[in-house]
Short mmCIF file of C-alpha atoms in Angstrom, two decimals:
data_model
loop_
_atom_site.label_atom_id
_atom_site.label_comp_id
_atom_site.label_asym_id
_atom_site.label_seq_id
_atom_site.Cartn_x
_atom_site.Cartn_y
_atom_site.Cartn_z
CA UNK A 1 137.49 118.44 60.21
CA UNK A 2 135.23 119.43 63.10
CA UNK A 3 133.63 122.84 63.48
CA UNK A 4 136.05 123.64 66.29
CA UNK A 5 139.07 122.71 64.22
CA UNK A 6 137.77 124.85 61.39
CA UNK A 7 137.27 127.70 63.81
CA UNK A 8 140.91 127.48 64.84
CA UNK A 9 141.90 127.41 61.18
CA UNK A 10 139.93 130.60 60.54
CA UNK A 11 141.58 132.25 63.53
CA UNK A 12 144.96 131.42 62.06
CA UNK A 13 143.86 132.84 58.70
CA UNK A 14 142.82 136.00 60.54
CA UNK A 15 146.37 136.12 61.89
CA UNK A 16 147.53 136.04 58.24
CA UNK A 17 148.79 132.47 58.35
CA UNK A 18 149.25 131.47 54.68
CA UNK A 19 149.52 127.74 55.44
CA UNK A 20 146.21 127.79 57.28
CA UNK A 21 144.66 129.64 54.33
CA UNK A 22 145.92 126.99 51.93
CA UNK A 23 144.53 124.29 54.19
CA UNK A 24 141.15 126.00 54.20
CA UNK A 25 141.28 126.32 50.43
CA UNK A 26 141.77 122.60 49.97
CA UNK A 27 139.10 121.87 52.53
CA UNK A 28 136.43 123.98 50.88
CA UNK A 29 137.32 124.22 47.21
CA UNK A 30 135.18 121.36 45.90
CA UNK A 31 132.19 122.26 48.05
CA UNK A 32 132.33 125.90 47.02
CA UNK A 33 132.82 125.00 43.40
CA UNK A 34 129.81 122.67 43.51
CA UNK A 35 127.57 125.14 45.27
CA UNK A 36 128.48 128.11 43.08
CA UNK A 37 128.06 126.02 39.96
CA UNK A 38 124.66 124.68 41.01
CA UNK A 39 123.54 128.15 42.00
CA UNK A 40 124.73 130.09 38.96
CA UNK A 41 124.76 127.29 36.38
CA UNK A 42 127.40 129.34 34.59
CA UNK A 43 130.58 127.34 34.14
CA UNK A 44 132.59 130.29 32.94
CA UNK A 45 132.19 132.41 36.06
CA UNK A 46 132.48 129.71 38.73
CA UNK A 47 136.26 129.77 38.99
CA UNK A 48 136.44 133.52 39.38
CA UNK A 49 133.66 133.50 41.98
CA UNK A 50 135.40 130.81 44.03
CA UNK A 51 138.59 132.83 43.79
CA UNK A 52 136.77 135.94 45.02
CA UNK A 53 135.25 133.96 47.87
CA UNK A 54 138.68 132.82 49.02
CA UNK A 55 140.01 136.38 48.89
CA UNK A 56 137.02 137.59 50.87
CA UNK A 57 137.75 134.92 53.47
CA UNK A 58 141.35 136.11 53.61
CA UNK A 59 140.46 139.74 54.20
CA UNK A 60 137.40 139.03 56.33
CA UNK A 61 138.55 136.20 58.60
CA UNK A 62 139.20 138.70 61.37
CA UNK A 63 135.54 139.67 61.30
CA UNK A 64 134.27 136.11 61.75
CA UNK A 65 132.79 136.46 65.22
CA UNK A 66 132.66 132.74 65.94
CA UNK A 67 128.93 133.08 66.63
CA UNK A 68 128.08 130.81 63.72
CA UNK A 69 129.77 127.75 62.30
CA UNK A 70 132.69 128.47 59.98
CA UNK A 71 130.84 126.59 57.21
CA UNK A 72 127.75 128.82 57.38
CA UNK A 73 129.93 131.92 57.34
CA UNK A 74 131.87 130.67 54.35
CA UNK A 75 128.78 129.54 52.45
CA UNK A 76 127.22 132.91 53.19
CA UNK A 77 130.12 134.61 51.45
CA UNK A 78 129.87 132.15 48.57
CA UNK A 79 126.17 132.80 48.16
CA UNK A 80 126.56 136.57 48.25
CA UNK A 81 129.50 136.52 45.83
CA UNK A 82 127.76 134.19 43.39
CA UNK A 83 124.64 136.34 43.26
CA UNK A 84 126.73 139.45 42.73
CA UNK A 85 128.50 137.75 39.83
CA UNK A 86 125.16 136.78 38.30
CA UNK A 87 124.11 140.41 38.39
CA UNK A 88 127.42 141.55 36.95
CA UNK A 89 127.37 139.01 34.13
CA UNK A 90 123.74 138.62 33.12
CA UNK A 91 122.99 136.05 30.46
CA UNK A 92 121.67 137.34 27.14
CA UNK A 93 118.63 135.21 27.99
CA UNK A 94 117.14 136.08 31.36
CA UNK A 95 116.92 133.44 34.07
CA UNK A 96 113.61 131.57 33.86
CA UNK A 97 110.94 133.50 35.73
CA UNK A 98 108.52 131.81 38.09
CA UNK A 99 105.58 132.14 35.72
CA UNK A 100 107.25 130.80 32.59
CA UNK A 101 105.73 127.70 31.01
CA UNK A 102 106.96 124.55 32.73
CA UNK A 103 109.36 122.37 30.86
CA UNK A 104 107.51 119.54 29.16
CA UNK A 105 107.91 116.40 31.18
CA UNK A 106 107.10 112.94 29.96
CA UNK A 107 105.10 111.03 32.48
CA UNK A 108 107.27 107.95 32.66
CA UNK A 109 107.54 106.03 35.88
CA UNK A 110 110.95 106.17 37.51
CA UNK A 111 111.77 102.56 36.75
CA UNK A 112 111.79 103.28 33.03
CA UNK A 113 114.17 106.22 33.35
CA UNK A 114 117.80 105.43 33.80
CA UNK A 115 119.98 107.22 36.30
CA UNK A 116 121.36 109.69 33.80
CA UNK A 117 117.99 110.69 32.43
CA UNK A 118 116.75 111.28 35.94
CA UNK A 119 119.74 113.45 36.75
CA UNK A 120 119.24 115.34 33.53
CA UNK A 121 115.61 116.00 34.40
CA UNK A 122 116.59 117.05 37.89
CA UNK A 123 119.10 119.52 36.51
CA UNK A 124 116.61 121.03 34.15
CA UNK A 125 113.91 121.22 36.81
CA UNK A 126 116.30 122.96 39.18
CA UNK A 127 117.14 125.53 36.54
CA UNK A 128 113.44 126.40 36.46
CA UNK A 129 113.62 127.56 40.06
CA UNK A 130 114.78 131.00 41.08
CA UNK A 131 118.37 131.24 42.33
CA UNK A 132 117.15 131.73 45.89
CA UNK A 133 114.89 128.67 45.70
CA UNK A 134 117.69 126.62 44.20
CA UNK A 135 119.95 127.78 47.00
CA UNK A 136 117.54 126.57 49.70
CA UNK A 137 117.10 123.18 48.04
CA UNK A 138 120.85 122.67 47.54
CA UNK A 139 121.79 123.82 51.02
CA UNK A 140 119.16 121.55 52.57
CA UNK A 141 119.63 118.31 50.67
CA UNK A 142 123.15 118.45 49.36
CA UNK A 143 125.00 120.34 52.05
CA UNK A 144 122.60 119.27 54.83
CA UNK A 145 122.30 122.53 56.70
CA UNK A 146 119.49 123.23 59.18
CA UNK A 147 116.93 125.88 58.22
CA UNK A 148 118.39 128.19 60.87
CA UNK A 149 121.84 127.87 59.30
CA UNK A 150 120.40 128.46 55.85
CA UNK A 151 118.80 131.66 57.14
CA UNK A 152 122.26 132.80 58.22
CA UNK A 153 123.82 131.86 54.92
CA UNK A 154 121.17 133.62 52.86
CA UNK A 155 120.94 136.51 55.35
CA UNK A 156 117.14 136.25 55.49
CA UNK A 157 114.53 135.39 58.15
CA UNK A 158 113.93 131.73 59.00
CA UNK A 159 110.36 131.98 57.78
CA UNK A 160 111.59 133.12 54.38
CA UNK A 161 113.70 129.98 54.15
CA UNK A 162 110.68 127.82 54.89
CA UNK A 163 108.51 129.71 52.42
CA UNK A 164 111.06 129.44 49.64
CA UNK A 165 111.39 125.73 50.26
CA UNK A 166 107.62 125.36 50.28
CA UNK A 167 107.30 127.05 46.89
CA UNK A 168 110.28 125.17 45.47
CA UNK A 169 108.76 121.85 46.52
CA UNK A 170 105.46 122.73 44.91
CA UNK A 171 107.16 123.68 41.66
CA UNK A 172 109.33 120.60 41.66
CA UNK A 173 106.26 118.44 42.28
CA UNK A 174 104.82 119.64 39.00
CA UNK A 175 108.10 119.34 37.13
CA UNK A 176 109.19 115.95 38.40
CA UNK A 177 106.37 113.47 38.72
CA UNK A 178 108.99 110.81 38.05
CA UNK A 179 110.47 111.27 41.47
CA UNK A 180 107.12 110.44 42.94
CA UNK A 181 106.83 114.11 43.78
CA UNK A 182 103.22 114.60 42.81
CA UNK A 183 100.07 115.27 44.74
CA UNK A 184 98.62 118.01 46.89
CA UNK A 185 99.69 119.74 50.05
CA UNK A 186 96.81 118.05 51.85
CA UNK B 1 84.96 118.64 66.12
CA UNK B 2 84.46 122.38 66.49
CA UNK B 3 85.92 124.91 64.08
CA UNK B 4 88.59 126.09 66.50
CA UNK B 5 90.07 122.62 66.85
CA UNK B 6 89.94 122.15 63.10
CA UNK B 7 91.80 125.42 62.51
CA UNK B 8 94.53 124.63 65.01
CA UNK B 9 94.92 121.13 63.58
CA UNK B 10 95.29 122.60 60.14
CA UNK B 11 97.93 125.00 61.45
CA UNK B 12 99.93 122.28 63.13
CA UNK B 13 99.69 120.20 59.98
CA UNK B 14 101.09 123.04 57.86
CA UNK B 15 103.82 123.65 60.42
CA UNK B 16 104.89 120.02 60.29
CA UNK B 17 104.57 119.91 56.51
CA UNK B 18 106.87 122.92 56.19
CA UNK B 19 109.54 121.31 58.34
CA UNK B 20 109.63 117.96 56.55
CA UNK B 21 112.74 118.67 54.42
CA UNK B 22 114.73 119.35 57.58
CA UNK B 23 113.27 116.36 59.32
CA UNK B 24 114.40 114.37 56.30
CA UNK B 25 117.95 115.78 56.41
CA UNK B 26 118.14 115.20 60.16
CA UNK B 27 118.81 118.77 61.27
CA UNK B 28 115.71 119.55 63.32
CA UNK B 29 116.27 120.24 66.99
CA UNK B 30 114.77 117.83 69.52
CA UNK B 31 111.55 119.74 70.25
CA UNK B 32 110.62 120.30 66.61
CA UNK B 33 111.65 116.77 65.66
CA UNK B 34 109.36 115.35 68.33
CA UNK B 35 106.40 117.44 67.24
CA UNK B 36 106.90 116.41 63.60
CA UNK B 37 107.10 112.76 64.64
CA UNK B 38 103.92 113.09 66.65
CA UNK B 39 102.16 114.59 63.66
CA UNK B 40 103.53 111.97 61.25
CA UNK B 41 101.99 109.27 63.40
CA UNK B 42 98.55 110.59 62.55
CA UNK B 43 98.91 112.14 59.08
CA UNK B 44 99.39 110.00 56.02
CA UNK B 45 99.63 113.04 53.73
CA UNK B 46 102.77 114.08 55.59
CA UNK B 47 104.11 110.54 55.66
CA UNK B 48 103.79 110.43 51.88
CA UNK B 49 105.39 113.86 51.51
CA UNK B 50 108.26 112.80 53.75
CA UNK B 51 108.88 109.90 51.42
CA UNK B 52 109.03 112.30 48.50
CA UNK B 53 111.45 114.61 50.33
CA UNK B 54 113.71 111.66 51.04
CA UNK B 55 113.63 110.41 47.44
CA UNK B 56 114.23 113.88 46.10
CA UNK B 57 117.02 114.54 48.58
CA UNK B 58 118.74 111.33 47.58
CA UNK B 59 118.59 112.40 43.95
CA UNK B 60 120.01 115.84 44.74
CA UNK B 61 122.88 114.22 46.63
CA UNK B 62 123.62 112.05 43.62
CA UNK B 63 123.98 115.16 41.47
CA UNK B 64 127.65 115.45 42.24
CA UNK B 65 129.14 118.18 40.15
CA UNK B 66 132.39 116.93 38.72
CA UNK B 67 134.17 119.59 40.72
CA UNK B 68 137.79 119.50 39.64
CA UNK B 69 140.49 119.30 42.24
CA UNK B 70 141.94 122.78 42.65
CA UNK B 71 144.66 123.27 40.08
CA UNK B 72 148.05 124.16 41.56
CA UNK B 73 148.27 127.14 39.22
CA UNK B 74 144.98 128.47 40.54
CA UNK B 75 146.19 128.23 44.11
CA UNK B 76 149.43 129.88 43.10
CA UNK B 77 147.56 132.77 41.56
CA UNK B 78 145.34 133.07 44.62
CA UNK B 79 148.34 133.22 46.93
CA UNK B 80 149.91 135.88 44.71
CA UNK B 81 146.76 137.93 45.02
CA UNK B 82 146.93 137.48 48.79
CA UNK B 83 150.46 138.90 48.80
CA UNK B 84 149.28 141.80 46.67
CA UNK B 85 146.55 142.53 49.17
CA UNK B 86 148.94 142.34 52.10
CA UNK B 87 151.39 144.67 50.40
CA UNK B 88 148.68 147.30 49.92
CA UNK B 89 148.16 149.56 52.94
CA UNK B 90 144.52 149.88 53.81
CA UNK B 91 142.61 152.41 55.90
CA UNK B 92 141.69 151.37 59.41
CA UNK B 93 138.49 149.36 59.48
CA UNK B 94 136.48 147.45 62.04
CA UNK B 95 135.68 150.23 64.46
CA UNK B 96 132.70 148.26 65.65
CA UNK B 97 134.87 145.49 67.09
CA UNK B 98 137.01 147.61 69.41
CA UNK B 99 133.87 149.32 70.60
CA UNK B 100 132.25 146.00 71.51
CA UNK B 101 135.33 144.95 73.40
CA UNK B 102 135.53 148.29 75.18
CA UNK B 103 131.91 148.25 76.22
CA UNK B 104 132.37 144.70 77.50
CA UNK B 105 135.30 145.98 79.54
CA UNK B 106 133.17 148.75 80.99
CA UNK B 107 130.42 146.32 81.89
CA UNK B 108 132.70 144.15 84.04
CA UNK B 109 134.29 147.05 85.95
CA UNK B 110 133.19 147.69 89.52
CA UNK B 111 130.40 150.24 89.79
CA UNK B 112 132.42 153.14 91.14
CA UNK B 113 135.01 152.97 88.47
CA UNK B 114 132.59 152.29 85.67
CA UNK B 115 131.49 155.86 85.04
CA UNK B 116 135.02 157.20 84.96
CA UNK B 117 136.26 154.33 82.85
CA UNK B 118 133.36 154.74 80.45
CA UNK B 119 134.10 158.43 80.05
CA UNK B 120 137.77 157.80 79.40
CA UNK B 121 137.03 155.05 76.91
CA UNK B 122 134.45 157.21 75.20
CA UNK B 123 137.04 159.95 74.78
CA UNK B 124 139.56 157.45 73.44
CA UNK B 125 136.96 156.05 71.11
CA UNK B 126 136.15 159.47 69.74
CA UNK B 127 139.84 160.10 69.19
CA UNK B 128 140.30 156.75 67.47
CA UNK B 129 137.28 157.42 65.30
CA UNK B 130 138.60 160.81 64.27
CA UNK B 131 142.00 159.37 63.40
CA UNK B 132 140.46 156.50 61.48
CA UNK B 133 138.21 158.83 59.57
CA UNK B 134 141.15 160.98 58.59
CA UNK B 135 143.08 157.92 57.55
CA UNK B 136 140.19 156.63 55.47
CA UNK B 137 139.95 159.80 53.46
CA UNK B 138 143.69 160.08 52.77
CA UNK B 139 145.09 156.59 52.37
CA UNK B 140 148.19 157.95 50.68
CA UNK B 141 149.53 159.16 54.05
CA UNK B 142 150.24 155.52 54.97
CA UNK B 143 152.94 155.20 52.32
CA UNK B 144 156.44 155.39 53.72
CA UNK B 145 159.26 156.83 51.65
CA UNK B 146 161.02 153.53 51.30
CA UNK B 147 157.95 151.67 50.08
CA UNK B 148 157.35 151.07 46.39
CA UNK B 149 153.92 152.07 45.08
CA UNK B 150 151.44 149.49 46.29
CA UNK B 151 149.89 148.69 42.94
CA UNK B 152 152.15 148.99 39.88
CA UNK B 153 150.63 150.93 36.99
CA UNK B 154 148.99 148.33 34.78
CA UNK B 155 150.53 148.06 31.34
CA UNK B 156 148.47 144.98 30.60
CA UNK B 157 144.89 143.89 30.92
CA UNK B 158 143.62 140.38 31.41
CA UNK B 159 140.57 138.79 29.90
CA UNK B 160 138.76 135.55 30.50
CA UNK B 161 137.81 133.85 27.29
CA UNK B 162 135.95 130.67 26.44
CA UNK B 163 136.11 129.35 22.90
CA UNK B 164 133.31 127.42 21.21
CA UNK B 165 133.83 123.66 21.21
CA UNK B 166 134.66 123.25 17.51
CA UNK B 167 137.33 125.94 17.49
CA UNK B 168 140.60 124.73 16.04
CA UNK B 169 143.92 125.73 17.51
CA UNK B 170 144.71 127.59 14.28
CA UNK B 171 141.67 129.84 14.67
CA UNK B 172 142.53 130.47 18.29
CA UNK B 173 146.06 131.54 17.36
CA UNK B 174 144.77 133.79 14.61
CA UNK B 175 142.46 135.58 17.05
CA UNK B 176 145.22 135.92 19.60
CA UNK B 177 147.45 137.43 16.94
CA UNK B 178 144.74 139.88 15.92
CA UNK B 179 144.37 141.16 19.45
CA UNK B 180 148.11 140.89 20.25
CA UNK B 181 147.24 138.76 23.21
CA UNK B 182 148.71 135.67 24.74
CA UNK B 183 147.52 132.99 27.05
CA UNK B 184 148.79 133.39 30.60
CA UNK B 185 146.57 130.72 32.17
CA UNK B 186 144.29 127.93 31.05
CA UNK B 187 142.62 126.11 29.70
CA UNK B 188 141.00 125.43 33.02
CA UNK B 189 139.03 122.19 33.31
CA UNK B 190 136.02 124.22 32.20
CA UNK B 191 137.86 125.61 29.20
CA UNK B 192 138.46 129.14 30.47
CA UNK B 193 141.59 130.89 29.22
CA UNK B 194 143.14 133.95 30.81
CA UNK B 195 144.51 136.10 28.04
CA UNK B 196 146.77 139.07 28.55
CA UNK B 197 146.73 142.05 26.19
CA UNK B 198 148.51 145.37 26.27
CA UNK B 199 146.63 148.24 27.88
CA UNK B 200 147.32 151.90 28.53
CA UNK B 201 148.95 154.31 26.09
CA UNK B 202 149.12 153.22 22.49
CA UNK B 203 147.13 150.04 22.98
CA UNK B 204 143.58 149.38 21.84
CA UNK B 205 141.02 149.98 24.58
CA UNK B 206 139.94 146.75 26.23
CA UNK B 207 136.38 147.36 25.05
CA UNK B 208 137.55 147.27 21.44
CA UNK B 209 139.47 144.07 22.03
CA UNK B 210 136.43 142.46 23.66
CA UNK B 211 134.22 143.57 20.82
CA UNK B 212 136.58 141.99 18.33
CA UNK B 213 136.62 138.75 20.28
CA UNK B 214 132.88 138.61 20.76
CA UNK B 215 132.23 139.20 17.09
CA UNK B 216 134.10 136.00 16.27
CA UNK B 217 132.05 132.79 16.01
CA UNK B 218 134.94 131.01 17.71
CA UNK B 219 134.38 132.88 20.97
CA UNK B 220 131.50 131.99 23.26
CA UNK B 221 132.48 134.17 26.20
CA UNK B 222 134.85 137.09 26.74
CA UNK B 223 134.98 139.33 29.79
CA UNK B 224 137.62 141.48 31.39
CA UNK B 225 139.27 140.08 34.46
CA UNK B 226 139.07 142.56 37.32
CA UNK B 227 142.53 143.96 37.86
CA UNK B 228 142.62 144.73 41.56
CA UNK B 229 141.90 141.75 43.82
CA UNK B 230 141.90 144.00 46.88
CA UNK B 231 138.98 146.03 45.57
CA UNK B 232 137.08 142.85 44.79
CA UNK B 233 137.26 141.56 48.33
CA UNK B 234 136.79 144.94 49.97
CA UNK B 235 133.49 145.30 48.13
CA UNK B 236 132.07 142.48 50.15
CA UNK B 237 132.20 144.36 53.41
CA UNK B 238 131.13 142.80 56.66
CA UNK B 239 129.55 139.38 56.23
CA UNK B 240 129.04 138.86 60.01
#
């Protein structure tokens, strides 16, 4: 569905059209689920967060100015809601801080690691990033947003997006030599 | 090469380096894309880094979360919550929007009329603001006589519970019996159950129920489910 078609859908939701709302739900459910899960890494709260996001879309669709793309508006709500949930339901163990010891990584070349091991390492490396860093990485590579759109989603300046990505890349370089991500900034 | 040139080269290198992830995902606008390409032509550090961004990006894209298809029951519940929200009268919100529209209207009026129109609209706006403010502080005045109370007094409370993987059905039932609860939804694909227990007069406080659940080795997660969906979404406020 194109951005324009989604815009129309949101307008219909703003007019309290239940069918349009259902359509939007099916359109975004998997994406929202994936993003919220990757961001929070807490299986048990993902469903409720996605539910809250949909309700926020229902009540807030009238406020969507149409200045941004519907997807950035929706992801912005998802991001905000997920972070709020993380604060409301903190883990007994705090999220890994930036200065915690790096996870021990075996220096095996990629060819010796199978797909699953690589994915496993990626997952663990990502959990070593802060939620905001993880968000920038996910939104860039998985959801393929521009840095300007990411700034909208995260409600922060564009330079902050670039800085977070810069730090995330540096950290990931140390954690994942297997992905050929080693070396200096030059 | 003088120092000034060196500094500015370093700056343009860092600028390009910073933008590489978005060059890799193809979202840079024409001008920035061109300047990154120009820099790539003469910087092998950045060419190498671009390769890394692309490899990494490919790996991130492969990390598909097995996101379940939305369960029909979940959608049903969501739509019920929507109806609950719509049945609840809310105070007037969104004053900013009418104001923007009004000021746009003033801006397009011919000069002579503009002042008068602006004054009239300002007066109307003040009136609307006063009415809205009054409404916000006494939401009960919106109820009509024929309308049932918007939110029924809750005689039950709902909890979200996740059991540890080895828990047998027998243990689950025993716990449910102990807390006089029953499953109203679940298990979801992630193993979350929604459990309903009595609340209000005569029933154990929810905190006691949760404590009982959490003290069991069979329970890995237990939290109350927020009761009012309208308060949950109102909390979010204006997201632009």
